[in-house]
XYZ file of C-alpha atoms in Angstrom:
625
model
C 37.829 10.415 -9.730
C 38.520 14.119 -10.376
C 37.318 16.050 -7.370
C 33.829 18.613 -8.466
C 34.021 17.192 -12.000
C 30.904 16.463 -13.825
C 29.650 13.000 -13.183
C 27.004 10.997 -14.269
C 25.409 7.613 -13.262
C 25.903 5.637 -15.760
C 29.702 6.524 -15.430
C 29.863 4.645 -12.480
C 30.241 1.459 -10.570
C 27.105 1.506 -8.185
C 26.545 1.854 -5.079
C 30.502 1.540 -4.585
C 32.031 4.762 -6.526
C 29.632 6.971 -4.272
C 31.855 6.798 -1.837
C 34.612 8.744 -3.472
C 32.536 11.034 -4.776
C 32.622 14.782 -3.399
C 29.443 15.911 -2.020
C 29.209 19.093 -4.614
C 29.317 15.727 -7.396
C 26.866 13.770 -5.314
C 24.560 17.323 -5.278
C 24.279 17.160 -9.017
C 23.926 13.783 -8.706
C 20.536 14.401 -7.014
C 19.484 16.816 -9.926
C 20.490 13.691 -12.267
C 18.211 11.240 -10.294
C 15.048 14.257 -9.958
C 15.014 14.280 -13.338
C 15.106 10.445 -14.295
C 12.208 10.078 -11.521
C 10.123 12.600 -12.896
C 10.546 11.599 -16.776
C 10.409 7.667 -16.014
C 6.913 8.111 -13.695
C 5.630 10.373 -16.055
C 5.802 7.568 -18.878
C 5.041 4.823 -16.701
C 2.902 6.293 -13.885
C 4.386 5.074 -9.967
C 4.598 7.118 -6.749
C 6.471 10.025 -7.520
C 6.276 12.649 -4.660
C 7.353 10.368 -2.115
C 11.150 9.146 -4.153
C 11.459 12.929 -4.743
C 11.317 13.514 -1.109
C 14.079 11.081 -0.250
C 16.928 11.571 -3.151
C 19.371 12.919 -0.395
C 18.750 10.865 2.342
C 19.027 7.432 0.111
C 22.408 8.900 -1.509
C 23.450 9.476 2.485
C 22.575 5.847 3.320
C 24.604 4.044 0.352
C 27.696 6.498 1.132
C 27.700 5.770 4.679
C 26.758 2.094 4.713
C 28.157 -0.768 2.557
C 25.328 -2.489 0.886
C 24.140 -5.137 0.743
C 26.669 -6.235 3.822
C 24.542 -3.858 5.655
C 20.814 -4.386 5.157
C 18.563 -1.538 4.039
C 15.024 -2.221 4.833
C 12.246 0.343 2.870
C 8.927 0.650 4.941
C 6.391 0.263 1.836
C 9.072 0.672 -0.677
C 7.453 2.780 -2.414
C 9.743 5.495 -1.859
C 12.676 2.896 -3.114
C 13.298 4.146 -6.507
C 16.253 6.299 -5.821
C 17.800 2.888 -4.233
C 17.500 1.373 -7.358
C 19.142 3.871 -9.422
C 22.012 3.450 -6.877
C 22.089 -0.164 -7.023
C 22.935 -1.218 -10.308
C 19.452 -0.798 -12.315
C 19.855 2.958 -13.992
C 19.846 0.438 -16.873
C 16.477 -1.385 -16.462
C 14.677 1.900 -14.654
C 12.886 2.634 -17.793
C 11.169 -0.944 -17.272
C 9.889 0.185 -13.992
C 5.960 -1.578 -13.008
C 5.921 -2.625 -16.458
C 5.414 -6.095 -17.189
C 8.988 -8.338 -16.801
C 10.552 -4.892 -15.824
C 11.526 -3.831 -12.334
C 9.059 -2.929 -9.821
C 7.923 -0.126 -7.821
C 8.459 -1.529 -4.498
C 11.600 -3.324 -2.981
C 12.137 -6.602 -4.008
C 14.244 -9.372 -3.381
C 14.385 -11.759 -6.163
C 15.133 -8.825 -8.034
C 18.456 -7.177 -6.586
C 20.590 -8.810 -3.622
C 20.832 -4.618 -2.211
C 16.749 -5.375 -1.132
C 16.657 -7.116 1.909
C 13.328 -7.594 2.299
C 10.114 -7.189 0.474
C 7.844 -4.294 0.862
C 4.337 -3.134 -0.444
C 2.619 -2.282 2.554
C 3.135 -0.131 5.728
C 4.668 -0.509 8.962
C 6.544 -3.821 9.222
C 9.793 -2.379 8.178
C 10.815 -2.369 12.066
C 9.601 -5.890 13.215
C 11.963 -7.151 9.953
C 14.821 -5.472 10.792
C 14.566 -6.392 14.723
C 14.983 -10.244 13.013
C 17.322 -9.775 10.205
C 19.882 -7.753 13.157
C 19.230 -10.362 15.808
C 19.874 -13.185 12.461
C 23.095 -11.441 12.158
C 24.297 -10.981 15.483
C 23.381 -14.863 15.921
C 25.816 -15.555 13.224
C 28.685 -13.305 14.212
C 28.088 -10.689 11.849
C 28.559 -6.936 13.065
C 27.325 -5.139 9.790
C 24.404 -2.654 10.606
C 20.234 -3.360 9.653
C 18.853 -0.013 8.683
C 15.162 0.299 7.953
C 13.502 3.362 6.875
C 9.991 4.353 7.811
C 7.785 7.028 7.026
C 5.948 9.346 9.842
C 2.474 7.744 8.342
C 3.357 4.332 9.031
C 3.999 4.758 12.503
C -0.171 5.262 12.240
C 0.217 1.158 12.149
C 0.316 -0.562 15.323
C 2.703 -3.108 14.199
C 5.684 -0.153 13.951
C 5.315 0.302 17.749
C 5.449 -3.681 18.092
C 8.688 -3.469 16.304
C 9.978 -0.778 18.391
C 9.240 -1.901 21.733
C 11.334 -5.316 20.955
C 13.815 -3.639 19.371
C 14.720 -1.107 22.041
C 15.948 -3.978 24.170
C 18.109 -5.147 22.188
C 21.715 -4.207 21.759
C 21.732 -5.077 17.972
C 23.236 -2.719 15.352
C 19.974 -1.316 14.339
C 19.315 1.804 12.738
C 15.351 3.189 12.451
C 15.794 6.013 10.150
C 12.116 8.162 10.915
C 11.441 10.294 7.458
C 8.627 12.541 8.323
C 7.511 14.528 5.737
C 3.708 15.033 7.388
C 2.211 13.003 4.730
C 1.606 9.392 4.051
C -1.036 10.126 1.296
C -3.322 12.541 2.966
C -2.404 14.466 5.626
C -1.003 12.539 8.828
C -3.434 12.521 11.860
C -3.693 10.989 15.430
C -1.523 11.569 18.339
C 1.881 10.272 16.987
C 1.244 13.485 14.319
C 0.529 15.574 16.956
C 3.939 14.474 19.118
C 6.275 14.795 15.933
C 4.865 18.335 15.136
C 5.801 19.629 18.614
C 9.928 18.466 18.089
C 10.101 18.652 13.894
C 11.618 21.693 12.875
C 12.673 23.279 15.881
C 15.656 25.553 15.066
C 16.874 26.272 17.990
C 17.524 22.419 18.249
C 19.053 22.454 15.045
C 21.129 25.070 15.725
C 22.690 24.084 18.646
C 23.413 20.875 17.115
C 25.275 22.379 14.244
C 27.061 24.740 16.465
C 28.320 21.670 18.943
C 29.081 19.599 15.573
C 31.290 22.885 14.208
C 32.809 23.221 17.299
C 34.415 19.715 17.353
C 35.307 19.665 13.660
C 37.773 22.406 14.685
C 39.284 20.693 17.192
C 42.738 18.997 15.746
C 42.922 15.630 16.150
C 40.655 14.192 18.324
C 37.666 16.224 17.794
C 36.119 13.728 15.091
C 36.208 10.797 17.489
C 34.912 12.735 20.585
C 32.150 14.014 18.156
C 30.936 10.575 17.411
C 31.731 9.550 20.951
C 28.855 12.659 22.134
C 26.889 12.134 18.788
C 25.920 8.085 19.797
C 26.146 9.479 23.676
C 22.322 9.140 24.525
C 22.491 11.060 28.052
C 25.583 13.748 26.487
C 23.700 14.335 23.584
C 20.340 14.799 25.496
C 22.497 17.589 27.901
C 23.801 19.191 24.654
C 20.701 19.137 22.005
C 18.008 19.208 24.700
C 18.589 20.614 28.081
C 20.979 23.707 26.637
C 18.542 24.689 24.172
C 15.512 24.183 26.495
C 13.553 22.217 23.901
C 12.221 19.516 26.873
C 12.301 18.562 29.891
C 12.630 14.953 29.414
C 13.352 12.558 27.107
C 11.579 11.687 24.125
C 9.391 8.241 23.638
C 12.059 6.860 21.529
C 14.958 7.104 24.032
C 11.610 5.861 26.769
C 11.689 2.460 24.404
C 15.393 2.144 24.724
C 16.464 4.129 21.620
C 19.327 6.622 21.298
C 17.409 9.558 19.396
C 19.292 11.946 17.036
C 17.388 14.770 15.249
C 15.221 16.378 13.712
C 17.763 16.524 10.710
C 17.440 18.197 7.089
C 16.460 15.494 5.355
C 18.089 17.773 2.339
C 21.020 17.924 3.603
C 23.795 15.574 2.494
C 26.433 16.771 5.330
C 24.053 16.064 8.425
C 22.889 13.399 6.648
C 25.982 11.358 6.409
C 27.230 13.303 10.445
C 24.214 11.480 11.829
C 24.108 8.363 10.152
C 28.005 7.625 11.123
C 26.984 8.556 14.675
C 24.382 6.006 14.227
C 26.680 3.519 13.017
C 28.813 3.892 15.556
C 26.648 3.943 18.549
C 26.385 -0.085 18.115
C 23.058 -0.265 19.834
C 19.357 0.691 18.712
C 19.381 4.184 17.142
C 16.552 6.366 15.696
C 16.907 9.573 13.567
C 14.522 11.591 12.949
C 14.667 13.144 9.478
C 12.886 16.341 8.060
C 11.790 16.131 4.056
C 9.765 17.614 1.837
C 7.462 15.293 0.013
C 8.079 16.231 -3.808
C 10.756 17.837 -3.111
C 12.897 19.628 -6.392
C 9.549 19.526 -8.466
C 7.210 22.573 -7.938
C 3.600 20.983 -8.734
C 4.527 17.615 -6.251
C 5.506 20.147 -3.728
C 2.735 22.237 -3.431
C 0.400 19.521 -4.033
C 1.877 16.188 -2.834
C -1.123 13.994 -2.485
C -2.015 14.486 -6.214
C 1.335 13.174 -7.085
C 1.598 10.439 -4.638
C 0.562 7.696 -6.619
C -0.036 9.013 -10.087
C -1.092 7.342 -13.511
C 0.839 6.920 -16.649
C 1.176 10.028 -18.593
C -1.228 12.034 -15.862
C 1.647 14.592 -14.864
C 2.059 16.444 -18.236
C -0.386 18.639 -17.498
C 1.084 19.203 -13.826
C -2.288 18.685 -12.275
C -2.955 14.772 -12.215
C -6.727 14.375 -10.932
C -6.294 12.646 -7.232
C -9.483 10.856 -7.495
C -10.802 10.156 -11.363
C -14.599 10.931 -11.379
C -15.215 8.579 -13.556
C -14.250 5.827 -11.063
C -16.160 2.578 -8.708
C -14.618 4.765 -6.683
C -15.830 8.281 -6.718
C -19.571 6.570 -7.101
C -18.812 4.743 -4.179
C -17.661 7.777 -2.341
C -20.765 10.060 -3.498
C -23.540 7.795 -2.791
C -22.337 7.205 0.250
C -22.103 11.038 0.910
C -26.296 10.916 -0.530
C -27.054 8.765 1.757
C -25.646 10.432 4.672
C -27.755 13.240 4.209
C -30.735 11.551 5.203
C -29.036 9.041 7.802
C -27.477 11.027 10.421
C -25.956 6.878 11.448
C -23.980 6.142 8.948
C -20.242 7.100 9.657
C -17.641 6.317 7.177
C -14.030 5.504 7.906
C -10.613 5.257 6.000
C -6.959 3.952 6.860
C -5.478 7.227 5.404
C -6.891 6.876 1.831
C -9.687 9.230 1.855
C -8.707 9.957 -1.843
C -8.043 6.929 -3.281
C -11.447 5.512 -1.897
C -13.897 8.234 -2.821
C -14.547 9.291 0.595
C -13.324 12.667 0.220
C -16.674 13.110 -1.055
C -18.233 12.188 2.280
C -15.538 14.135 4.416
C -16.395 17.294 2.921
C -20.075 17.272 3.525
C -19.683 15.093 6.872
C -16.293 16.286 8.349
C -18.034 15.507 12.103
C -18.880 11.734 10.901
C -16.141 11.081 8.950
C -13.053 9.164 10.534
C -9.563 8.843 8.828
C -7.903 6.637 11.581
C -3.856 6.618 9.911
C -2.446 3.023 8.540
C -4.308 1.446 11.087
C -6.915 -1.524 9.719
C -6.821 -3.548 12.680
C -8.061 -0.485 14.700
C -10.398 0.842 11.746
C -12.338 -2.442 11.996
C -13.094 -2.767 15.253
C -13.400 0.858 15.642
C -16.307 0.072 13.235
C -17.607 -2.359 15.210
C -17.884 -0.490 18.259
C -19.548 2.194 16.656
C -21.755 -0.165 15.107
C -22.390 -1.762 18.789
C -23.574 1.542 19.644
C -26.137 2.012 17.239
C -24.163 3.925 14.322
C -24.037 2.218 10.631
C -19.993 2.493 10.398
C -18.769 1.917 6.407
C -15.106 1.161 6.464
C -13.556 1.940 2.777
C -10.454 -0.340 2.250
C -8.353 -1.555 -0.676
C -8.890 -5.098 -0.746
C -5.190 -6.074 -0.232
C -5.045 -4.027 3.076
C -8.344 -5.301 4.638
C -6.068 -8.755 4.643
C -3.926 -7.234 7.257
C -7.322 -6.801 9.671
C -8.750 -10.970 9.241
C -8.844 -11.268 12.953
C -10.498 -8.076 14.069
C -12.956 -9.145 11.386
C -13.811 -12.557 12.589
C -13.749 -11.630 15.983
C -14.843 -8.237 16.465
C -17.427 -8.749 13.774
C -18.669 -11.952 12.300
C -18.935 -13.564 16.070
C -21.203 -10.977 17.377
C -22.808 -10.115 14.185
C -22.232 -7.044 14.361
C -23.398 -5.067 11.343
C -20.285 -3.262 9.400
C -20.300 -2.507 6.425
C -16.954 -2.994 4.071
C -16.222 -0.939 1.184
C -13.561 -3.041 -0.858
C -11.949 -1.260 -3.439
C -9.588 -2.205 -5.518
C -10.855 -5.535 -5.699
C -9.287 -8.022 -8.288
C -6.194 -7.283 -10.439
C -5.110 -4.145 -9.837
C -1.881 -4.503 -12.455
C 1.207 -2.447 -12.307
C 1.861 -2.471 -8.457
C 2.345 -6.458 -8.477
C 1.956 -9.366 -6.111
C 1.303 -6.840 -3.092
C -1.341 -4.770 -3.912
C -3.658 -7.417 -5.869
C -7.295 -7.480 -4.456
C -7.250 -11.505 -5.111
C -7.963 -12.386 -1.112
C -10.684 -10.779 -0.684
C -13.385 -13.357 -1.426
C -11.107 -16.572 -0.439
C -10.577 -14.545 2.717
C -14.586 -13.681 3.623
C -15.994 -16.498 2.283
C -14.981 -18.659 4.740
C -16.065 -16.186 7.818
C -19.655 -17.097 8.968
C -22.559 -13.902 8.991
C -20.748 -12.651 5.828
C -22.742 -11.148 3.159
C -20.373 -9.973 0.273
C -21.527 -8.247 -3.051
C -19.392 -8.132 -6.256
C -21.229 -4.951 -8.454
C -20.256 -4.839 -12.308
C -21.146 -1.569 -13.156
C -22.230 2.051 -11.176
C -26.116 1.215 -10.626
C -25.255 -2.457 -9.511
C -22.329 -0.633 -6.840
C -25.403 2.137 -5.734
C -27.494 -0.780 -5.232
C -25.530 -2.887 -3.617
C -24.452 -0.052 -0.923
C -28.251 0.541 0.229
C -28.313 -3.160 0.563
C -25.338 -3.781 2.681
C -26.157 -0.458 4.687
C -30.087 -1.563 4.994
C -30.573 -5.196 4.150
C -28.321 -7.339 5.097
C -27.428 -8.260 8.726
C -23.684 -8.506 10.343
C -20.589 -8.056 8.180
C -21.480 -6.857 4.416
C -18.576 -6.762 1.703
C -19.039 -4.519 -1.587
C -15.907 -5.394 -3.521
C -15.623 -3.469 -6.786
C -12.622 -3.098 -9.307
C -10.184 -0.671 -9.938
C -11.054 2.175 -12.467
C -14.187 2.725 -14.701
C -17.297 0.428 -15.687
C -17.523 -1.756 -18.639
C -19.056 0.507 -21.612
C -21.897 -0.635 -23.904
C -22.748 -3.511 -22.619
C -25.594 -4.342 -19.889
C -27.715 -7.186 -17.965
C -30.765 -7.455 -16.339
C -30.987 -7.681 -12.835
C -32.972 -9.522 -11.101
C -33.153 -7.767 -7.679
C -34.957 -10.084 -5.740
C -32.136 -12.414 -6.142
C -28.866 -10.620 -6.843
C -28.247 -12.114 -10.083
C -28.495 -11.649 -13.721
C -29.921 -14.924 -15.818
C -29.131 -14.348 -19.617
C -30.446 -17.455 -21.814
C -28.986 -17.736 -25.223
C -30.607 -21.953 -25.795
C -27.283 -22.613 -24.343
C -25.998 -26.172 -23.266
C -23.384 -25.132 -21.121
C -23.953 -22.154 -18.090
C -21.342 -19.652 -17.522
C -21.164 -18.730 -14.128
C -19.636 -15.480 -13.053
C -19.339 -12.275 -11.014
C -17.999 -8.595 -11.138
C -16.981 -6.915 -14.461
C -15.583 -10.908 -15.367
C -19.555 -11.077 -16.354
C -19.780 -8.359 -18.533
C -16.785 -9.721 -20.409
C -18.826 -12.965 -20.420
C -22.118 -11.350 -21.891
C -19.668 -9.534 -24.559
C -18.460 -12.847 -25.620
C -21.354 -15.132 -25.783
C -22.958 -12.360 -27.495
C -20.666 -11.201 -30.174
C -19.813 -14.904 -30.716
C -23.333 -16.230 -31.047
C -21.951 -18.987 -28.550
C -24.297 -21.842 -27.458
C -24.020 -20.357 -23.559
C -26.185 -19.420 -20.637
C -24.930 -16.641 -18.371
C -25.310 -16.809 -14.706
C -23.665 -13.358 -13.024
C -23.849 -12.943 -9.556
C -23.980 -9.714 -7.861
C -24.885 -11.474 -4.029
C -21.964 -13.725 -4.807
C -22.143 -15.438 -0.712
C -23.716 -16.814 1.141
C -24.355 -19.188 -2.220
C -28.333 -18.497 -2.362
C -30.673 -21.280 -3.485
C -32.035 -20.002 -6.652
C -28.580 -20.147 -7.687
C -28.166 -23.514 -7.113
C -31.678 -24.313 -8.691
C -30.431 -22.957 -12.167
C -27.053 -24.916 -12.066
C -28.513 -28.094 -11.273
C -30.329 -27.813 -14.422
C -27.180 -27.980 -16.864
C -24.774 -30.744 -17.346
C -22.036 -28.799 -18.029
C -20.990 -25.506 -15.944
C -17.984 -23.160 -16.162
C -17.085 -20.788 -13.551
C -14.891 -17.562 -14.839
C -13.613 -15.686 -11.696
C -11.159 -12.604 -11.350
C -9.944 -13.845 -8.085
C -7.809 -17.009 -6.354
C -9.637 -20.266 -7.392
C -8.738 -21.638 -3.774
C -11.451 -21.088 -1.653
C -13.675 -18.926 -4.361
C -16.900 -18.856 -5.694
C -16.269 -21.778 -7.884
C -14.926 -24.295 -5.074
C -17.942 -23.272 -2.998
C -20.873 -23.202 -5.858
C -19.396 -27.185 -6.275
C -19.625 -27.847 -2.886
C -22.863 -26.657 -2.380
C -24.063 -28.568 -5.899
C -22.287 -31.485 -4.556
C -24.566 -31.323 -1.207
C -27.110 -31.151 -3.910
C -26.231 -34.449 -5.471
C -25.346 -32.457 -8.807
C -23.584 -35.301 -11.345
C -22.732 -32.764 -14.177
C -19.248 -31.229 -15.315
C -18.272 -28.161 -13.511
C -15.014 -26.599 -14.511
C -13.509 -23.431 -12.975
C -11.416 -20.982 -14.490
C -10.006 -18.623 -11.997
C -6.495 -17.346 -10.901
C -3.691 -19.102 -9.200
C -0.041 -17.976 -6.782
C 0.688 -14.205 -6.702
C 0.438 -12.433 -9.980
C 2.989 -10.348 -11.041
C 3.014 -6.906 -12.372
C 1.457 -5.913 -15.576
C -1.149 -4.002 -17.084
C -4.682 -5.255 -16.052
C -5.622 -6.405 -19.551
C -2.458 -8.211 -20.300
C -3.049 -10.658 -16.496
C -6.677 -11.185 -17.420
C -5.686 -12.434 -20.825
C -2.864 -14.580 -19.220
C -5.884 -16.292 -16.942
C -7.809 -16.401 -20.172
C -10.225 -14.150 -18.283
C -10.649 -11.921 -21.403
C -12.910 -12.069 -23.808
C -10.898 -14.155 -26.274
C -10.253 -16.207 -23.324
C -13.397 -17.157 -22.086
C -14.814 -17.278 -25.685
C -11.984 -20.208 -26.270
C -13.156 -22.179 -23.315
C -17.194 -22.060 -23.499
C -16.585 -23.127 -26.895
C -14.076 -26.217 -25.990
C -16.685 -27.314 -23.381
C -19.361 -26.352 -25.262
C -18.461 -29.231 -27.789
């Protein structure tokens, strides 16, 4: 290959040719794989700001290290996408979180150059501490690298995974990218202690100068420089001590680590300089890298958290809403906020989506009662709980596929003692393009199964305001709202009877459709515009499984339960059991979800569980015959 002439990606064999590439080619590679980010996420929608931030330092990785001999490990994965360009898929990139394409987080049945599977924070250590110690086991000396952002190291489990793997001797390689940012703004102490070393120039300097010093040196200054660059106590005289950064060493080299950095994250020569030291060091090494979430693209710089996670199509205008107003979300957030402001108790709480879950609403009116506690849900629960022990009303907003990494803290902390929290749960249901990880389908498997549990599925805004006061006011111990991603259900509306959480629609039907959430809406829509011989039966209490319910079912002989969650352990296993207890001898049928559900766009899943309208139509009228 010509040396500075003109590539392009598709010119070459991937990830192997970047090695002979000159770094002026691999530059305008960079540009190449901005641009492909920006016009693929702009047509599909997918985290942008965070894959902008780390062009350079993935190109560094895959030109240093020999994947997928050497394992690459992406904390969340969402900031993967440049590794997939550089891994063979520039091909199938246009497919990206669409449904059969590639998806937006790293994932091993799809490429052999993802080592593990990602979606959520901080875990990206603990794997790597297993897949080295795998390899060492079985004589293999290739290098486990796993790349974490400063806002997972909010999450307890990264410090789990760094306090085994600093005893190790394993060729492990924790590559820190702090950019300040996991969605909002970074907080806590571990913020706090990377502020006081990122950036520092005199520390940068004097590594570049002790770097330029030995590249001048015929012969053997390479190998001395990598000798002093994977030297923990040399390279802690050199960096540290002569440019009187601190006085002792830092908590990674404390849990066994040999630290290197801060480093330009931007920077393709210290890039590659650190990572070789790394590699050769043959023992636990952490660099800390500097980058600029968004970086290359103007509006994602200046405004990174609106172009985190951004919509199909929503980045045209260069000013993609963070929060749509028209959201279960934003209502969520501002009637929390109206409450507030005549209950000086009630505290709300976020794992470091204060956006994403409305309570930016609530933070700006309530900044002293308003807690953002990092990727941390283990802590944000019983955090809760001892407020709530303490006579505060703590509401903890979650996504419902992150409250699953806090089950013990709920059934201990909480549901024990009953002690009265109160659980936002957005996201709840299919969520579509961001797959099998971020699907709220645990949520009500999950709680239902937890004594003192109260959980509320709301189908539209009024049902969600209600449902709030209730948890907050009326209901003892642990209360659950779950509500969907997005907007209500337009144009169509049930009574509710608010005595007992439910909404009874009677059409002279023989068979009774029992349901919950926005699935009951599209249940109403389709007994209604059919003219279908069908009772509907949607619960907004959904557990404990009240009487009254119970009372209705036993009057029909044939019931069908439609749920937009796991069938294993739902609403429909429990509503038989308890009908069972009741000596019910009818047919009762359940229609609900099953396994992990891939990525695709909400409507197309719901129609695949023949949750949609034409769905559910089909099967009332098949058991209606």
């Amino acid at each position: 290959m010509r040396n500075n002439s003109t590539v392009r990606l598709s010119e070459l064999k991937l990830p192997e040719d970047l090695k002979k590439l000159t770094v002026p080619q691999c530059k305008a590679l960079c540009r190449e794989i901005r641009s492909i980010l920006i016009n693929t996420v702009s047509e599909n929608g997918g985290h942008l700001a965070s894959n902008l931030g780390t062009v350079e330092l993935t190109m560094a990785i895959h030109r240093v290290f020999d994947s997928p001999k050497d394992k690459i490990i992406w904390d969340v994965g969402h900031q993967a996408y440049t590794h997939k360009l550089l891994t063979g898929r520039l091909d199938r990139f246009s497919t990206l979180r669409t449904e059969s394409g590639i998806s937006g987080f790293a994932k091993p049945s799809e490429s052999e150059h993802d080592s593990f599977i990602s979606g959520h924070s901080s875990n990206s250590i603990s794997a790597a501490c297993g897949i080295a110690k795998a390899m060492r086991l079985n004589g293999d000396d290739h290098n486990v690298i796993a790349v974490i952002g400063d806002g997972a190291f909010t999450g307890g489990m990264a410090y789990e995974g760094l306090n085994n793997a600093g005893k190790s001797d394993d060729n492990l390689i924790v590559i820190l990218n702090d950019n300040e940012m996991s969605i909002s703004k970074n907080v806590g102490a571990f913020a706090k202690y990377l502020s006081s070393i990122r950036g520092k120039k005199a520390y940068m300097d004097v590594k570049k100068n002790v770097a330029g010093v030995l590249d001048k040196t015929p012969i053997i200054g390479e190998p001395i420089k990598e000798v002093l660059l994977a030297s923990k106590d040399t390279m802690r005289w050199l960096l540290y001590r002569s440019s009187g950064l601190v006085s002792g060493p830092t908590m990674f080299e404390n849990l066994g680590f040999v630290y290197l950095g801060p480093v330009d994250g931007h920077d393709l020569e210290s890039l590659e300089e650190n990572l070789r030291a790394a590699k050769a060091a043959k023992k636990p090494v952490l660099i800390h890298v500097n980058t600029v979430k968004g970086k290359g693209y103007t509006p994602a710089e200046n405004n990174p958290g609106a172009f985190h996670g951004v919509a199909p199509n929503a980045i045209k205008s260069g000013n993609p809403e963070i929060i749509s107003s028209d959201s279960f979300s934003a209502v969520f957030g501002k009637e929390l906020a109206k409450l507030a402001q005549s209950d000086r108790k009630i505290c709300a709480i976020t794992a470091a989506m204060k956006y994403g879950t409305g309570l930016n609403f609530f933070a700006e009116k309530f900044p002293d009662r308003f807690f953002d506690v990092g990727i941390a849900e283990q802590h944000a629960v019983t955090f809760a709980a001892g407020l709530a022990v303490s006579g505060m009303t703590p509401v903890f907003a979650v996504y419902s596929s992150f409250l699953q990494r806090a089950y013990d803290q709920l059934i201990h902390d909480a549901a024990i003692s009953r002690t009265h929290i109160v659980l936002g749960i957005d996201r709840a249901g299919v969520v579509g393009e961001d797959g099998e990880t971020h699907q709220g389908l645990f949520d009500v498997p999950m709680l239902t199964c937890i004594p003192n549990v109260t959980v509320f599925s709301p189908s539209d805004y009024d049902e969600l305001r209600l449902c709030l006061r209730m948890a907050i006011y009326d209901t003892p111990s642990v209360a659950a709202v779950r509500y969907p991603r997005g907007a209500e259900v337009q144009g169509v509306h049930m009574e509710l009877d608010r005595e007992n959480m439910f909404c009874y629609e009677k059409h002279g039907g023989k068979v009774l459709a029992v349901c919950y959430g926005r699935t009951g809406l599209t249940a109403a829509q389709a007994v209604r515009e059919n003219d279908l011989e069908a009772d509907i039966l949607k619960l907004v209490r959904i557990f404990p499984i009240e009487r009254a319910v119970t009372d209705i079912c036993m009057e029909y002989d044939r019931i069908i339960v439609f749920e937009e969650s796991l069938k294993n352990g739902g609403i429909g296993e429990h509503l038989t059991s308890a009908l069972e207890e009741k000596g019910y001898k009818g047919d009762i049928r359940i229609n609900a979800m099953s396994g992990f559900v891939k990525q695709a766009k909400t409507e197309s899943v719901l129609k695949r569980f023949r949750l949609d309208k034409d769905g559910i139509t089909e099967i009332i009228k098949k058991i209606g015959i």
